[in-house]
C-alpha cells in the first residue's frame, strides 16, 4: 500500500477494523515518514480529547429554561374584545370601515329612492310601444309614495306594504 | 466532562403525555448538553441559545411521536445538528464569521484554575477557531466524533450518513485541523504539535 493511502488510514486509525489496524502497524515498521505521521496524529487526537473536557457553560441556565417554557405555553385564544385592547392599528381601522359602511348604506337608500321605486316598475315591458296604463299609474303612485317616505328606510320596513320588502 | 443526560422513563412518559412540569424537568436535565453541542457548532452564545430554545420547542411539539427505540439524546443530537447545519449555511452565520464572540462559553468557573485547565481552555478556543474553516459536514462529523466522543454508528444515525462517508469526512477534518493548529501554535503558543 502506498504512503498516500496509508495517510488516510492513519488519520482514521481509531475507526479502523482490527485487520486495517494491523495493515498500518505493518507499514510503519518499515516507513519512517508514516511512523512520524502516526505519532503526530496520536498526539493531536490526545490534545483534542483533553480540550474537549473544558466545560461549556450557559450564561444563565434558569433564564434559558424560562424562555423555553414560555415558548411552549399555549397562547390564549384572542377574544373579540381582546382585539380592542392591545392593537394600536385595529381600532382606527375599525372606525374607518364602520364609517365607510354607514356612508354606503346611506347612499344606497338615496339611490333606491330615486331610481327603483317598486317591483312593478321592472315588470313594465319596455319593448312594447303601447304602455299599460294601469301599470304605469300604479308605478307612478308607488314612486310618489316612496319619495314621500322619510329618509329612514326602517320606517318603511316596519309596514307590510313597504316596497323595499319586495325589491 | 461530556456528560450525556439520562431522563427517567416516568418523566419522559409524563412529558410525552403533555405534562409541561415533566417537560421542564427534561429541559433542565438536557439544556446544558444541548447548549454545549450547539455552541461547539456555531461558536456564538446568543445563536447557540436561540438554537437550543428552538430545538426544545420542536421537541415538545413532536414528543408524542417519540420512538423509544432511539435514545432521546440521539434524537436531540439529530435535531441540534440539523438546526446548526441550517444555521451554518445562513447569511447570519456568514455575517458572524468575522465577529469575535464577546463572551465565550469555555468556562473555568467552579473548577480549580490550574495552568493545565487554562491551556486546555486556550486549546479549545483554537480548535473552535480552526474548525470554523471546515465544511459544515466535516465540522459536524468532527464535533460529534472527536469532541462529543460518539461512536461512529451513532454519528451515522445522527447525520444520516454512511460509515464510509463519516470516516472520509473525519479524515479531511483531522488533516485540515492538524495543519491549521500547527500554524496556530507556531504563531500563538509554546505548545508544539
Ligand atoms: Zn509510508
GROMACS .gro file of C-alpha atoms and ligand atoms in nm:
model
  361
    1UNK     CA    1   0.000   0.000   0.000
    2UNK     CA    2   0.128   0.348  -0.089
    3UNK     CA    3   0.211   0.609   0.179
    4UNK     CA    4  -0.064   0.832   0.032
    5UNK     CA    5  -0.327   0.567   0.101
    6UNK     CA    6  -0.166   0.493   0.436
    7UNK     CA    7  -0.204   0.858   0.537
    8UNK     CA    8  -0.585   0.828   0.513
    9UNK     CA    9  -0.583   0.518   0.734
   10UNK     CA   10  -0.353   0.684   0.988
   11UNK     CA   11  -0.593   0.976   1.030
   12UNK     CA   12  -0.879   0.726   1.067
   13UNK     CA   13  -0.689   0.494   1.298
   14UNK     CA   14  -0.943   0.500   1.583
   15UNK     CA   15  -1.219   0.400   1.339
   16UNK     CA   16  -1.034   0.115   1.170
   17UNK     CA   17  -1.116  -0.254   1.187
   18UNK     CA   18  -0.855  -0.486   1.351
   19UNK     CA   19  -0.734  -0.606   1.010
   20UNK     CA   20  -0.690  -0.247   0.883
   21UNK     CA   21  -0.502  -0.158   1.200
   22UNK     CA   22  -0.256  -0.440   1.155
   23UNK     CA   23  -0.200  -0.320   0.797
   24UNK     CA   24  -0.100   0.023   0.934
   25UNK     CA   25   0.115  -0.133   1.209
   26UNK     CA   26   0.300  -0.340   0.949
   27UNK     CA   27   0.363  -0.038   0.727
   28UNK     CA   28   0.502   0.189   0.998
   29UNK     CA   29   0.756  -0.079   1.092
   30UNK     CA   30   0.930  -0.007   0.767
   31UNK     CA   31   0.828   0.353   0.676
   32UNK     CA   32   0.970   0.632   0.890
   33UNK     CA   33   0.758   0.919   0.747
   34UNK     CA   34   0.434   0.726   0.812
   35UNK     CA   35   0.561   0.637   1.160
   36UNK     CA   36   0.619   1.009   1.230
   37UNK     CA   37   0.276   1.095   1.096
   38UNK     CA   38   0.121   0.829   1.316
   39UNK     CA   39   0.285   0.981   1.626
   40UNK     CA   40   0.177   1.330   1.528
   41UNK     CA   41  -0.185   1.226   1.468
   42UNK     CA   42  -0.191   1.040   1.801
   43UNK     CA   43  -0.061   1.348   1.980
   44UNK     CA   44  -0.319   1.569   1.811
   45UNK     CA   45  -0.606   1.333   1.898
   46UNK     CA   46  -0.491   1.326   2.261
   47UNK     CA   47  -0.484   1.705   2.275
   48UNK     CA   48  -0.833   1.728   2.124
   49UNK     CA   49  -0.966   1.474   2.371
   50UNK     CA   50  -0.811   1.676   2.652
   51UNK     CA   51  -0.950   2.007   2.522
   52UNK     CA   52  -1.297   1.855   2.491
   53UNK     CA   53  -1.303   1.821   2.870
   54UNK     CA   54  -1.327   2.201   2.909
   55UNK     CA   55  -1.684   2.270   3.024
   56UNK     CA   56  -1.910   2.478   2.801
   57UNK     CA   57  -2.134   2.685   3.025
   58UNK     CA   58  -2.468   2.852   2.962
   59UNK     CA   59  -2.460   3.216   3.075
   60UNK     CA   60  -2.793   3.192   3.259
   61UNK     CA   61  -2.940   2.844   3.273
   62UNK     CA   62  -3.256   2.942   3.467
   63UNK     CA   63  -3.331   3.216   3.216
   64UNK     CA   64  -3.292   2.978   2.924
   65UNK     CA   65  -3.529   2.725   3.086
   66UNK     CA   66  -3.777   3.007   3.145
   67UNK     CA   67  -3.752   3.119   2.779
   68UNK     CA   68  -3.811   2.764   2.658
   69UNK     CA   69  -4.105   2.706   2.892
   70UNK     CA   70  -4.270   3.037   2.795
   71UNK     CA   71  -4.231   2.947   2.428
   72UNK     CA   72  -4.419   2.618   2.470
   73UNK     CA   73  -4.712   2.756   2.671
   74UNK     CA   74  -5.024   2.768   2.451
   75UNK     CA   75  -5.118   3.129   2.372
   76UNK     CA   76  -5.471   3.227   2.492
   77UNK     CA   77  -5.728   3.244   2.211
   78UNK     CA   78  -5.798   3.610   2.119
   79UNK     CA   79  -6.142   3.724   2.238
   80UNK     CA   80  -6.348   3.972   2.038
   81UNK     CA   81  -6.295   4.245   2.299
   82UNK     CA   82  -5.931   4.148   2.321
   83UNK     CA   83  -5.892   4.285   1.969
   84UNK     CA   84  -5.967   4.632   2.105
   85UNK     CA   85  -5.725   4.611   2.392
   86UNK     CA   86  -5.374   4.583   2.262
   87UNK     CA   87  -5.395   4.677   1.899
   88UNK     CA   88  -5.297   5.026   1.802
   89UNK     CA   89  -5.392   4.978   1.439
   90UNK     CA   90  -5.708   4.775   1.474
   91UNK     CA   91  -5.929   5.042   1.641
   92UNK     CA   92  -5.874   5.325   1.385
   93UNK     CA   93  -5.917   5.073   1.104
   94UNK     CA   94  -6.244   4.951   1.254
   95UNK     CA   95  -6.367   5.310   1.290
   96UNK     CA   96  -6.287   5.387   0.925
   97UNK     CA   97  -6.459   5.074   0.798
   98UNK     CA   98  -6.772   5.135   1.010
   99UNK     CA   99  -6.791   5.495   0.881
  100UNK     CA  100  -6.745   5.375   0.522
  101UNK     CA  101  -7.019   5.110   0.563
  102UNK     CA  102  -7.263   5.369   0.703
  103UNK     CA  103  -7.194   5.602   0.410
  104UNK     CA  104  -7.255   5.320   0.161
  105UNK     CA  105  -7.586   5.231   0.330
  106UNK     CA  106  -7.693   5.597   0.327
  107UNK     CA  107  -7.618   5.643  -0.045
  108UNK     CA  108  -7.777   5.309  -0.128
  109UNK     CA  109  -8.101   5.428   0.036
  110UNK     CA  110  -8.086   5.752  -0.160
  111UNK     CA  111  -8.021   5.565  -0.484
  112UNK     CA  112  -8.311   5.325  -0.439
  113UNK     CA  113  -8.547   5.606  -0.356
  114UNK     CA  114  -8.453   5.791  -0.672
  115UNK     CA  115  -8.424   5.510  -0.921
  116UNK     CA  116  -8.605   5.193  -0.825
  117UNK     CA  117  -8.946   5.279  -0.689
  118UNK     CA  118  -9.107   4.935  -0.692
  119UNK     CA  119  -9.102   4.589  -0.834
  120UNK     CA  120  -9.394   4.674  -1.063
  121UNK     CA  121  -9.172   4.919  -1.246
  122UNK     CA  122  -8.944   4.642  -1.357
  123UNK     CA  123  -9.238   4.441  -1.477
  124UNK     CA  124  -9.323   4.705  -1.744
  125UNK     CA  125  -9.245   4.564  -2.081
  126UNK     CA  126  -9.013   4.828  -2.215
  127UNK     CA  127  -9.013   4.655  -2.554
  128UNK     CA  128  -9.378   4.742  -2.636
  129UNK     CA  129  -9.468   5.087  -2.759
  130UNK     CA  130  -9.816   5.075  -2.602
  131UNK     CA  131  -9.795   5.137  -2.234
  132UNK     CA  132 -10.022   4.950  -1.994
  133UNK     CA  133 -10.193   5.245  -1.829
  134UNK     CA  134 -10.289   5.073  -1.506
  135UNK     CA  135  -9.937   4.950  -1.454
  136UNK     CA  136  -9.797   5.293  -1.533
  137UNK     CA  137 -10.028   5.468  -1.291
  138UNK     CA  138  -9.958   5.213  -1.021
  139UNK     CA  139  -9.589   5.266  -1.068
  140UNK     CA  140  -9.625   5.641  -1.053
  141UNK     CA  141  -9.829   5.612  -0.737
  142UNK     CA  142  -9.576   5.389  -0.569
  143UNK     CA  143  -9.294   5.614  -0.680
  144UNK     CA  144  -9.474   5.909  -0.520
  145UNK     CA  145  -9.532   5.709  -0.205
  146UNK     CA  146  -9.166   5.619  -0.177
  147UNK     CA  147  -9.037   5.968  -0.239
  148UNK     CA  148  -9.259   6.100   0.032
  149UNK     CA  149  -9.123   5.838   0.261
  150UNK     CA  150  -8.881   5.963   0.521
  151UNK     CA  151  -8.511   5.913   0.462
  152UNK     CA  152  -8.511   5.637   0.717
  153UNK     CA  153  -8.558   5.307   0.545
  154UNK     CA  154  -8.651   5.150   0.874
  155UNK     CA  155  -8.990   5.322   0.896
  156UNK     CA  156  -9.085   5.172   0.563
  157UNK     CA  157  -8.966   4.827   0.654
  158UNK     CA  158  -9.200   4.828   0.955
  159UNK     CA  159  -9.502   4.841   0.721
  160UNK     CA  160  -9.646   4.538   0.541
  161UNK     CA  161  -9.682   4.713   0.206
  162UNK     CA  162  -9.330   4.852   0.207
  163UNK     CA  163  -9.197   4.843  -0.149
  164UNK     CA  164  -8.849   4.776  -0.017
  165UNK     CA  165  -8.961   4.441   0.114
  166UNK     CA  166  -9.038   4.339  -0.244
  167UNK     CA  167  -8.715   4.454  -0.402
  168UNK     CA  168  -1.692   1.614   3.119
  169UNK     CA  169  -1.905   1.547   2.811
  170UNK     CA  170  -2.194   1.438   3.026
  171UNK     CA  171  -2.485   1.297   2.829
  172UNK     CA  172  -2.801   1.319   3.041
  173UNK     CA  173  -3.050   1.041   3.105
  174UNK     CA  174  -3.415   1.102   3.172
  175UNK     CA  175  -3.611   0.858   3.382
  176UNK     CA  176  -3.877   0.673   3.179
  177UNK     CA  177  -4.150   0.816   3.409
  178UNK     CA  178  -4.053   1.178   3.341
  179UNK     CA  179  -4.032   1.107   2.969
  180UNK     CA  180  -4.372   0.932   2.968
  181UNK     CA  181  -4.532   1.224   3.154
  182UNK     CA  182  -4.374   1.478   2.917
  183UNK     CA  183  -4.492   1.277   2.617
  184UNK     CA  184  -4.844   1.287   2.758
  185UNK     CA  185  -4.825   1.668   2.753
  186UNK     CA  186  -4.729   1.735   3.115
  187UNK     CA  187  -4.536   2.062   3.099
  188UNK     CA  188  -4.392   2.019   3.451
  189UNK     CA  189  -4.233   1.691   3.341
  190UNK     CA  190  -4.112   1.858   3.023
  191UNK     CA  191  -3.950   2.132   3.230
  192UNK     CA  192  -3.758   1.864   3.421
  193UNK     CA  193  -3.647   1.719   3.090
  194UNK     CA  194  -3.535   2.065   2.971
  195UNK     CA  195  -3.342   2.128   3.293
  196UNK     CA  196  -3.165   1.796   3.258
  197UNK     CA  197  -3.077   1.833   2.890
  198UNK     CA  198  -3.025   2.202   2.820
  199UNK     CA  199  -2.658   2.212   2.929
  200UNK     CA  200  -2.583   1.922   2.697
  201UNK     CA  201  -2.784   2.080   2.413
  202UNK     CA  202  -2.612   2.415   2.463
  203UNK     CA  203  -2.266   2.252   2.459
  204UNK     CA  204  -2.341   2.083   2.125
  205UNK     CA  205  -2.493   2.399   1.971
  206UNK     CA  206  -2.206   2.617   2.095
  207UNK     CA  207  -1.949   2.378   1.952
  208UNK     CA  208  -2.122   2.407   1.617
  209UNK     CA  209  -2.189   2.780   1.598
  210UNK     CA  210  -1.935   2.935   1.840
  211UNK     CA  211  -2.165   3.219   1.947
  212UNK     CA  212  -2.353   3.222   2.278
  213UNK     CA  213  -2.664   3.407   2.158
  214UNK     CA  214  -2.707   3.195   1.848
  215UNK     CA  215  -2.645   2.875   2.046
  216UNK     CA  216  -2.914   2.974   2.299
  217UNK     CA  217  -3.164   3.053   2.023
  218UNK     CA  218  -3.096   2.716   1.860
  219UNK     CA  219  -3.140   2.533   2.192
  220UNK     CA  220  -3.470   2.711   2.250
  221UNK     CA  221  -3.597   2.627   1.900
  222UNK     CA  222  -3.493   2.264   1.935
  223UNK     CA  223  -3.673   2.220   2.269
  224UNK     CA  224  -3.988   2.383   2.132
  225UNK     CA  225  -3.973   2.142   1.839
  226UNK     CA  226  -3.910   1.852   2.077
  227UNK     CA  227  -4.222   1.948   2.276
  228UNK     CA  228  -4.429   1.965   1.958
  229UNK     CA  229  -4.312   1.624   1.835
  230UNK     CA  230  -4.259   1.443   2.163
  231UNK     CA  231  -4.578   1.236   2.123
  232UNK     CA  232  -4.418   1.082   1.812
  233UNK     CA  233  -4.102   0.985   2.001
  234UNK     CA  234  -3.985   0.635   1.925
  235UNK     CA  235  -3.837   0.459   2.229
  236UNK     CA  236  -3.602   0.254   2.011
  237UNK     CA  237  -3.394   0.570   1.954
  238UNK     CA  238  -3.215   0.725   2.252
  239UNK     CA  239  -3.358   1.065   2.344
  240UNK     CA  240  -3.009   1.215   2.328
  241UNK     CA  241  -2.957   1.072   1.977
  242UNK     CA  242  -3.282   1.236   1.875
  243UNK     CA  243  -3.169   1.563   2.033
  244UNK     CA  244  -2.825   1.537   1.869
  245UNK     CA  245  -3.002   1.493   1.538
  246UNK     CA  246  -3.234   1.792   1.583
  247UNK     CA  247  -2.945   2.006   1.708
  248UNK     CA  248  -2.712   1.904   1.424
  249UNK     CA  249  -2.979   1.970   1.160
  250UNK     CA  250  -3.064   2.309   1.303
  251UNK     CA  251  -2.696   2.403   1.343
  252UNK     CA  252  -2.613   2.294   0.988
  253UNK     CA  253  -2.901   2.510   0.860
  254UNK     CA  254  -2.764   2.797   1.063
  255UNK     CA  255  -2.411   2.749   0.927
  256UNK     CA  256  -2.546   2.780   0.572
  257UNK     CA  257  -2.735   3.100   0.656
  258UNK     CA  258  -2.642   3.459   0.581
  259UNK     CA  259  -2.641   3.526   0.957
  260UNK     CA  260  -2.357   3.276   1.003
  261UNK     CA  261  -2.152   3.443   0.728
  262UNK     CA  262  -2.216   3.778   0.894
  263UNK     CA  263  -2.097   3.646   1.232
  264UNK     CA  264  -1.793   3.467   1.091
  265UNK     CA  265  -1.571   3.771   1.118
  266UNK     CA  266  -1.706   3.882   1.454
  267UNK     CA  267  -1.536   3.787   1.774
  268UNK     CA  268  -1.777   3.640   2.030
  269UNK     CA  269  -1.763   3.883   2.321
  270UNK     CA  270  -1.839   3.626   2.589
  271UNK     CA  271  -1.702   3.285   2.514
  272UNK     CA  272  -1.861   2.991   2.691
  273UNK     CA  273  -1.548   2.795   2.776
  274UNK     CA  274  -1.550   2.848   3.144
  275UNK     CA  275  -1.333   2.751   3.434
  276UNK     CA  276  -1.579   2.869   3.696
  277UNK     CA  277  -1.642   2.619   3.970
  278UNK     CA  278  -1.322   2.430   3.898
  279UNK     CA  279  -0.969   2.484   4.020
  280UNK     CA  280  -0.789   2.704   3.770
  281UNK     CA  281  -0.458   2.540   3.701
  282UNK     CA  282  -0.211   2.603   3.420
  283UNK     CA  283  -0.340   2.286   3.263
  284UNK     CA  284  -0.705   2.394   3.260
  285UNK     CA  285  -0.606   2.734   3.121
  286UNK     CA  286  -0.403   2.567   2.849
  287UNK     CA  287  -0.692   2.335   2.768
  288UNK     CA  288  -0.921   2.634   2.751
  289UNK     CA  289  -0.684   2.809   2.509
  290UNK     CA  290  -0.653   2.492   2.307
  291UNK     CA  291  -1.030   2.451   2.287
  292UNK     CA  292  -1.068   2.809   2.162
  293UNK     CA  293  -0.801   2.742   1.900
  294UNK     CA  294  -0.980   2.423   1.792
  295UNK     CA  295  -1.312   2.607   1.770
  296UNK     CA  296  -1.149   2.880   1.560
  297UNK     CA  297  -0.979   2.642   1.323
  298UNK     CA  298  -1.286   2.418   1.298
  299UNK     CA  299  -1.475   2.721   1.167
  300UNK     CA  300  -1.287   2.681   0.838
  301UNK     CA  301  -1.411   2.323   0.787
  302UNK     CA  302  -1.708   2.249   0.563
  303UNK     CA  303  -2.033   2.210   0.765
  304UNK     CA  304  -2.029   1.830   0.716
  305UNK     CA  305  -1.666   1.797   0.822
  306UNK     CA  306  -1.735   2.016   1.123
  307UNK     CA  307  -2.041   1.810   1.221
  308UNK     CA  308  -1.851   1.482   1.199
  309UNK     CA  309  -1.555   1.624   1.391
  310UNK     CA  310  -1.773   1.768   1.670
  311UNK     CA  311  -1.979   1.453   1.715
  312UNK     CA  312  -1.694   1.203   1.690
  313UNK     CA  313  -1.392   1.385   1.836
  314UNK     CA  314  -1.545   1.635   2.078
  315UNK     CA  315  -1.868   1.460   2.181
  316UNK     CA  316  -1.699   1.119   2.157
  317UNK     CA  317  -1.997   0.946   1.993
  318UNK     CA  318  -1.943   0.603   1.838
  319UNK     CA  319  -1.925   0.606   1.456
  320UNK     CA  320  -2.259   0.420   1.435
  321UNK     CA  321  -2.432   0.696   1.633
  322UNK     CA  322  -2.269   0.970   1.421
  323UNK     CA  323  -2.408   0.789   1.116
  324UNK     CA  324  -2.754   0.783   1.274
  325UNK     CA  325  -2.744   1.149   1.380
  326UNK     CA  326  -2.622   1.281   1.045
  327UNK     CA  327  -2.790   1.020   0.818
  328UNK     CA  328  -2.451   0.930   0.670
  329UNK     CA  329  -2.285   0.602   0.583
  330UNK     CA  330  -1.985   0.489   0.790
  331UNK     CA  331  -1.763   0.540   0.485
  332UNK     CA  332  -1.886   0.896   0.447
  333UNK     CA  333  -1.831   0.970   0.817
  334UNK     CA  334  -1.477   0.829   0.800
  335UNK     CA  335  -1.381   1.023   0.490
  336UNK     CA  336  -1.513   1.347   0.640
  337UNK     CA  337  -1.319   1.271   0.958
  338UNK     CA  338  -1.001   1.225   0.757
  339UNK     CA  339  -1.038   1.565   0.586
  340UNK     CA  340  -1.138   1.739   0.911
  341UNK     CA  341  -0.849   1.597   1.116
  342UNK     CA  342  -0.594   1.665   0.842
  343UNK     CA  343  -0.715   2.022   0.797
  344UNK     CA  344  -0.715   2.080   1.175
  345UNK     CA  345  -0.368   1.933   1.210
  346UNK     CA  346  -0.231   2.179   0.954
  347UNK     CA  347  -0.420   2.479   1.090
  348UNK     CA  348  -0.339   2.403   1.453
  349UNK     CA  349   0.029   2.362   1.367
  350UNK     CA  350   0.030   2.710   1.215
  351UNK     CA  351  -0.172   2.844   1.508
  352UNK     CA  352   0.071   2.714   1.768
  353UNK     CA  353   0.377   2.820   1.574
  354UNK     CA  354   0.249   3.178   1.590
  355UNK     CA  355   0.050   3.189   1.918
  356UNK     CA  356   0.154   2.932   2.170
  357UNK     CA  357   0.450   2.750   2.317
  358UNK     CA  358   0.277   2.409   2.285
  359UNK     CA  359   0.418   2.222   1.989
  360UNK     CA  360   0.227   1.962   1.799
  361LIG    ZN1  361   0.466   0.520   0.437
   0.00000   0.00000   0.00000
